[in-house]
Structure formats: C-alpha cells, structure tokens
C-alpha cells in the first residue's frame, strides 16, 4: 500500500538517525461533483485506472522487487472495474493487483457517514472484504477525503470489519474540529480505531 525508503543522516558527533518515509499515491472518488456520475465513472474506467496501471507497470519493469509506484483508491472503484469492464481490462487490472501495483483501502468512497445506517455502512465495507477474499489480502486501513467530520457510530463498524486505522484528509476550505493530529477514537462499547486527522488532503 505504500512505498518506503530508509534515510540516514549523520550529524557531526551524533549517531546516525534512520527515518522511514511512506509515500502513498491515493485517489478519491467524486461522483456527481465535478460532472455527471456516468461521465465521472467512465473517466475512471477508461482513463484513470488504465493510466495508473501503465504507470505501475513502468516502475515494475524498472524494479519488480521494489516498484516505486503503488496506486491506492477506494474499494468500490476496483470492484466496479472488475465487474463491469471488458475481459481484457479486467485481466490487466487483476495482473496489476497480483503484482501489488494497485490496491484499495477499506472504505468504498467518500461518504457523509452521519446519513448512513449501519447496514448501509457495512454494505460499503463489503467491497473491500470481497476483494480481500478474491486476492488473498487483509485490508486494515481506511481513508476518507474531503468530508471534515464523521459520526462516532462508524468506529464499532470499522473495528468489527478489522479496520484499525483511519486517515482523514479534509478539504482545505472546511472548518475542522479541535483534535490532535493522531488519536485513538473510542466508542461507548469499547471498540476503537487509530485516526490520523489532517487539515488537507494529505501532508507530512
């Protein structure tokens, strides 16, 4: 799901400091915001996913043991592509997934979670679960982009699905809650997840 590189710095008279940088290439899905839903969906299937695969294949050819580009997106886009596109496109995506070049996180797409019933939220999580079963994966992290706040009710549902980490990166125009950059979010039933909250789509 990420590319990492260890960096060492040696200050004069100091011991080496080793740091690991995780660089995550991730796309979120806006359906109906930038254009009509059908056009946005077609753009992902006909342009964005093929381009992501092509980029991944380029870096895979350079170093198959440590490819420098791995593309992550919501699980629904991957699920939809595998269930709606031509056999040739499906096989190309399957090969990219098998090589570790394309992957998904636990959530299907960006949502307003306070408008969702538990059944609807679980249905969204089922896309990643189905993909995990099909490709022998275990997805434990989720990402939500744009929406600045979510209901505490999603915590037990994420924990129930085996999700331990949620990254929230919000639209910079949104007012944000007064929370730490990273915290444990605990529900009344005792279930909890780790949240990284960033006041933009993503930052260091």
Short mmCIF file of C-alpha atoms in Angstrom, two decimals:
data_model
loop_
_atom_site.label_atom_id
_atom_site.label_comp_id
_atom_site.label_asym_id
_atom_site.label_seq_id
_atom_site.Cartn_x
_atom_site.Cartn_y
_atom_site.Cartn_z
CA UNK A 1 0.00 0.00 0.00
CA UNK A 2 2.95 2.30 0.31
CA UNK A 3 6.49 2.77 -0.83
CA UNK A 4 9.08 3.27 1.85
CA UNK A 5 12.70 4.31 1.76
CA UNK A 6 15.04 4.48 4.73
CA UNK A 7 17.10 7.61 5.01
CA UNK A 8 20.11 8.04 7.28
CA UNK A 9 21.58 11.34 8.40
CA UNK A 10 24.77 11.74 10.37
CA UNK A 11 25.25 14.95 12.30
CA UNK A 12 28.74 15.81 13.47
CA UNK A 13 29.43 13.89 16.65
CA UNK A 14 25.98 12.25 16.60
CA UNK A 15 24.83 8.72 15.95
CA UNK A 16 23.09 8.01 12.62
CA UNK A 17 19.36 8.72 12.57
CA UNK A 18 17.27 6.42 10.41
CA UNK A 19 13.88 7.59 9.22
CA UNK A 20 11.30 5.84 7.07
CA UNK A 21 9.23 7.83 4.61
CA UNK A 22 5.91 6.35 3.46
CA UNK A 23 4.80 7.87 0.18
CA UNK A 24 1.20 6.89 -0.60
CA UNK A 25 -0.28 7.52 -4.06
CA UNK A 26 -4.00 7.71 -3.45
CA UNK A 27 -7.06 8.90 -5.37
CA UNK A 28 -10.51 9.63 -4.03
CA UNK A 29 -13.73 9.45 -5.99
CA UNK A 30 -16.03 12.42 -6.57
CA UNK A 31 -19.25 11.15 -8.13
CA UNK A 32 -21.53 13.94 -9.31
CA UNK A 33 -19.37 16.79 -8.00
CA UNK A 34 -17.14 17.55 -11.00
CA UNK A 35 -19.51 16.15 -13.64
CA UNK A 36 -22.47 13.83 -14.08
CA UNK A 37 -22.00 10.50 -12.33
CA UNK A 38 -21.91 8.42 -15.52
CA UNK A 39 -19.20 10.63 -17.04
CA UNK A 40 -17.04 10.52 -13.91
CA UNK A 41 -17.36 6.75 -13.67
CA UNK A 42 -16.43 6.35 -17.34
CA UNK A 43 -13.43 8.65 -16.90
CA UNK A 44 -12.04 6.44 -14.15
CA UNK A 45 -12.61 3.22 -16.08
CA UNK A 46 -11.42 4.48 -19.45
CA UNK A 47 -8.62 6.84 -18.42
CA UNK A 48 -7.53 7.00 -14.77
CA UNK A 49 -7.35 3.28 -13.93
CA UNK A 50 -5.55 2.40 -17.20
CA UNK A 51 -3.10 5.28 -16.60
CA UNK A 52 -2.44 4.11 -13.04
CA UNK A 53 -1.79 0.58 -14.28
CA UNK A 54 0.51 1.85 -17.03
CA UNK A 55 2.49 3.93 -14.53
CA UNK A 56 2.74 1.00 -12.15
CA UNK A 57 3.90 -1.31 -14.93
CA UNK A 58 6.60 1.18 -15.90
CA UNK A 59 8.12 1.18 -12.42
CA UNK A 60 7.58 -2.57 -12.06
CA UNK A 61 9.68 -3.09 -15.18
CA UNK A 62 12.45 -0.99 -13.62
CA UNK A 63 12.46 -2.86 -10.30
CA UNK A 64 9.94 -5.66 -9.85
CA UNK A 65 11.12 -6.37 -6.30
CA UNK A 66 10.53 -2.79 -5.14
CA UNK A 67 8.25 -0.88 -7.53
CA UNK A 68 8.20 2.85 -6.83
CA UNK A 69 4.53 3.42 -7.69
CA UNK A 70 1.60 1.68 -5.99
CA UNK A 71 -1.83 3.24 -6.53
CA UNK A 72 -4.47 3.14 -3.79
CA UNK A 73 -8.13 4.01 -4.14
CA UNK A 74 -11.48 3.26 -2.55
CA UNK A 75 -12.56 -0.35 -2.87
CA UNK A 76 -15.69 0.33 -4.92
CA UNK A 77 -13.77 1.64 -7.95
CA UNK A 78 -11.71 -1.54 -8.12
CA UNK A 79 -14.76 -3.72 -7.52
CA UNK A 80 -16.76 -1.85 -10.17
CA UNK A 81 -13.98 -2.11 -12.76
CA UNK A 82 -13.65 -5.85 -12.22
CA UNK A 83 -17.40 -6.33 -12.53
CA UNK A 84 -18.21 -4.03 -15.45
CA UNK A 85 -15.29 -3.78 -17.86
CA UNK A 86 -14.13 -5.91 -20.78
CA UNK A 87 -12.28 -9.19 -20.11
CA UNK A 88 -9.06 -7.59 -21.38
CA UNK A 89 -9.33 -4.63 -18.99
CA UNK A 90 -10.30 -6.91 -16.11
CA UNK A 91 -7.31 -9.18 -16.68
CA UNK A 92 -4.93 -6.22 -16.86
CA UNK A 93 -6.22 -4.90 -13.53
CA UNK A 94 -6.06 -8.37 -11.98
CA UNK A 95 -2.42 -8.67 -13.04
CA UNK A 96 -1.62 -5.24 -11.56
CA UNK A 97 -3.28 -6.24 -8.28
CA UNK A 98 -1.42 -9.54 -8.19
CA UNK A 99 1.85 -7.66 -8.71
CA UNK A 100 0.97 -5.27 -5.88
CA UNK A 101 0.74 -2.22 -8.16
CA UNK A 102 -2.92 -1.40 -7.50
CA UNK A 103 -4.60 -1.71 -4.12
CA UNK A 104 -7.61 -0.48 -2.16
CA UNK A 105 -8.43 0.72 1.32
CA UNK A 106 -11.33 -0.49 3.43
CA UNK A 107 -13.90 2.17 2.50
CA UNK A 108 -15.71 2.26 -0.84
CA UNK A 109 -15.60 6.02 -1.50
CA UNK A 110 -16.11 9.33 0.27
CA UNK A 111 -19.37 9.46 2.21
CA UNK A 112 -21.31 11.53 4.71
CA UNK A 113 -21.35 8.83 7.36
CA UNK A 114 -23.97 10.50 9.55
CA UNK A 115 -26.53 9.89 6.79
CA UNK A 116 -25.82 6.15 6.65
CA UNK A 117 -27.47 3.36 8.59
CA UNK A 118 -25.23 0.60 9.99
CA UNK A 119 -26.47 -1.70 7.24
CA UNK A 120 -25.54 0.77 4.50
CA UNK A 121 -22.11 1.41 6.03
CA UNK A 122 -21.46 -2.35 6.31
CA UNK A 123 -22.51 -2.75 2.68
CA UNK A 124 -19.83 -0.22 1.73
CA UNK A 125 -17.21 -2.16 3.68
CA UNK A 126 -18.22 -5.36 1.90
CA UNK A 127 -16.49 -4.28 -1.33
CA UNK A 128 -13.04 -4.37 0.28
CA UNK A 129 -13.91 -7.61 2.05
CA UNK A 130 -14.90 -9.22 -1.23
CA UNK A 131 -11.70 -8.04 -2.91
CA UNK A 132 -9.61 -9.24 0.04
CA UNK A 133 -11.13 -12.70 -0.26
CA UNK A 134 -10.64 -12.80 -4.01
CA UNK A 135 -6.99 -11.71 -3.94
CA UNK A 136 -5.84 -13.09 -0.60
CA UNK A 137 -5.43 -9.73 1.12
CA UNK A 138 -6.28 -8.36 4.55
CA UNK A 139 -7.14 -4.67 4.48
CA UNK A 140 -6.82 -2.96 7.87
CA UNK A 141 -6.68 0.74 6.95
CA UNK A 142 -9.22 3.19 5.57
CA UNK A 143 -9.13 6.68 4.06
CA UNK A 144 -11.79 9.36 3.85
CA UNK A 145 -11.16 12.52 1.86
CA UNK A 146 -12.92 15.91 1.75
CA UNK A 147 -15.56 15.44 4.46
CA UNK A 148 -14.35 17.16 7.66
CA UNK A 149 -16.35 15.21 10.23
CA UNK A 150 -17.85 11.78 10.83
CA UNK A 151 -20.11 10.15 13.34
CA UNK A 152 -18.77 8.10 16.24
CA UNK A 153 -21.09 5.36 15.02
CA UNK A 154 -18.59 4.30 12.35
CA UNK A 155 -15.98 3.26 14.93
CA UNK A 156 -17.64 -0.04 16.00
CA UNK A 157 -18.40 -0.85 12.37
CA UNK A 158 -14.81 -0.29 11.25
CA UNK A 159 -13.43 -2.23 14.21
CA UNK A 160 -15.90 -5.05 13.53
CA UNK A 161 -14.54 -5.23 9.96
CA UNK A 162 -10.94 -5.49 11.20
CA UNK A 163 -10.02 -1.90 10.34
CA UNK A 164 -7.53 -0.46 12.83
CA UNK A 165 -6.50 2.81 11.17
CA UNK A 166 -8.48 5.65 9.57
CA UNK A 167 -6.86 8.57 7.77
CA UNK A 168 -8.99 11.69 7.37
CA UNK A 169 -7.75 14.35 4.97
CA UNK A 170 -10.23 17.17 4.54
CA UNK A 171 -10.91 19.89 2.03
CA UNK A 172 -8.84 22.93 2.99
CA UNK A 173 -11.95 25.14 2.81
CA UNK A 174 -13.64 23.17 5.60
CA UNK A 175 -13.67 24.19 9.27
CA UNK A 176 -12.01 21.43 11.25
CA UNK A 177 -12.56 20.03 14.75
CA UNK A 178 -10.08 20.64 17.53
CA UNK A 179 -8.47 17.21 17.63
CA UNK A 180 -4.84 16.03 17.72
CA UNK A 181 -3.10 15.02 14.52
CA UNK A 182 -3.29 11.41 15.70
CA UNK A 183 -5.57 9.93 18.35
CA UNK A 184 -7.46 6.84 19.45
CA UNK A 185 -11.17 7.16 18.72
CA UNK A 186 -13.14 5.03 21.16
CA UNK A 187 -16.85 4.19 21.02
CA UNK A 188 -19.04 3.65 24.11
CA UNK A 189 -18.88 -0.13 23.56
CA UNK A 190 -15.08 -0.01 23.99
CA UNK A 191 -14.18 -0.56 20.34
CA UNK A 192 -11.60 1.84 18.97
CA UNK A 193 -9.53 2.78 15.94
CA UNK A 194 -6.47 4.97 15.45
CA UNK A 195 -7.20 8.15 13.50
CA UNK A 196 -4.77 10.42 11.71
CA UNK A 197 -6.53 13.73 11.06
CA UNK A 198 -5.02 16.16 8.59
CA UNK A 199 -6.36 19.56 7.66
CA UNK A 200 -5.79 18.95 3.95
CA UNK A 201 -5.97 16.01 1.57
CA UNK A 202 -2.65 14.77 2.89
CA UNK A 203 0.55 16.15 4.33
CA UNK A 204 3.78 15.15 6.02
#
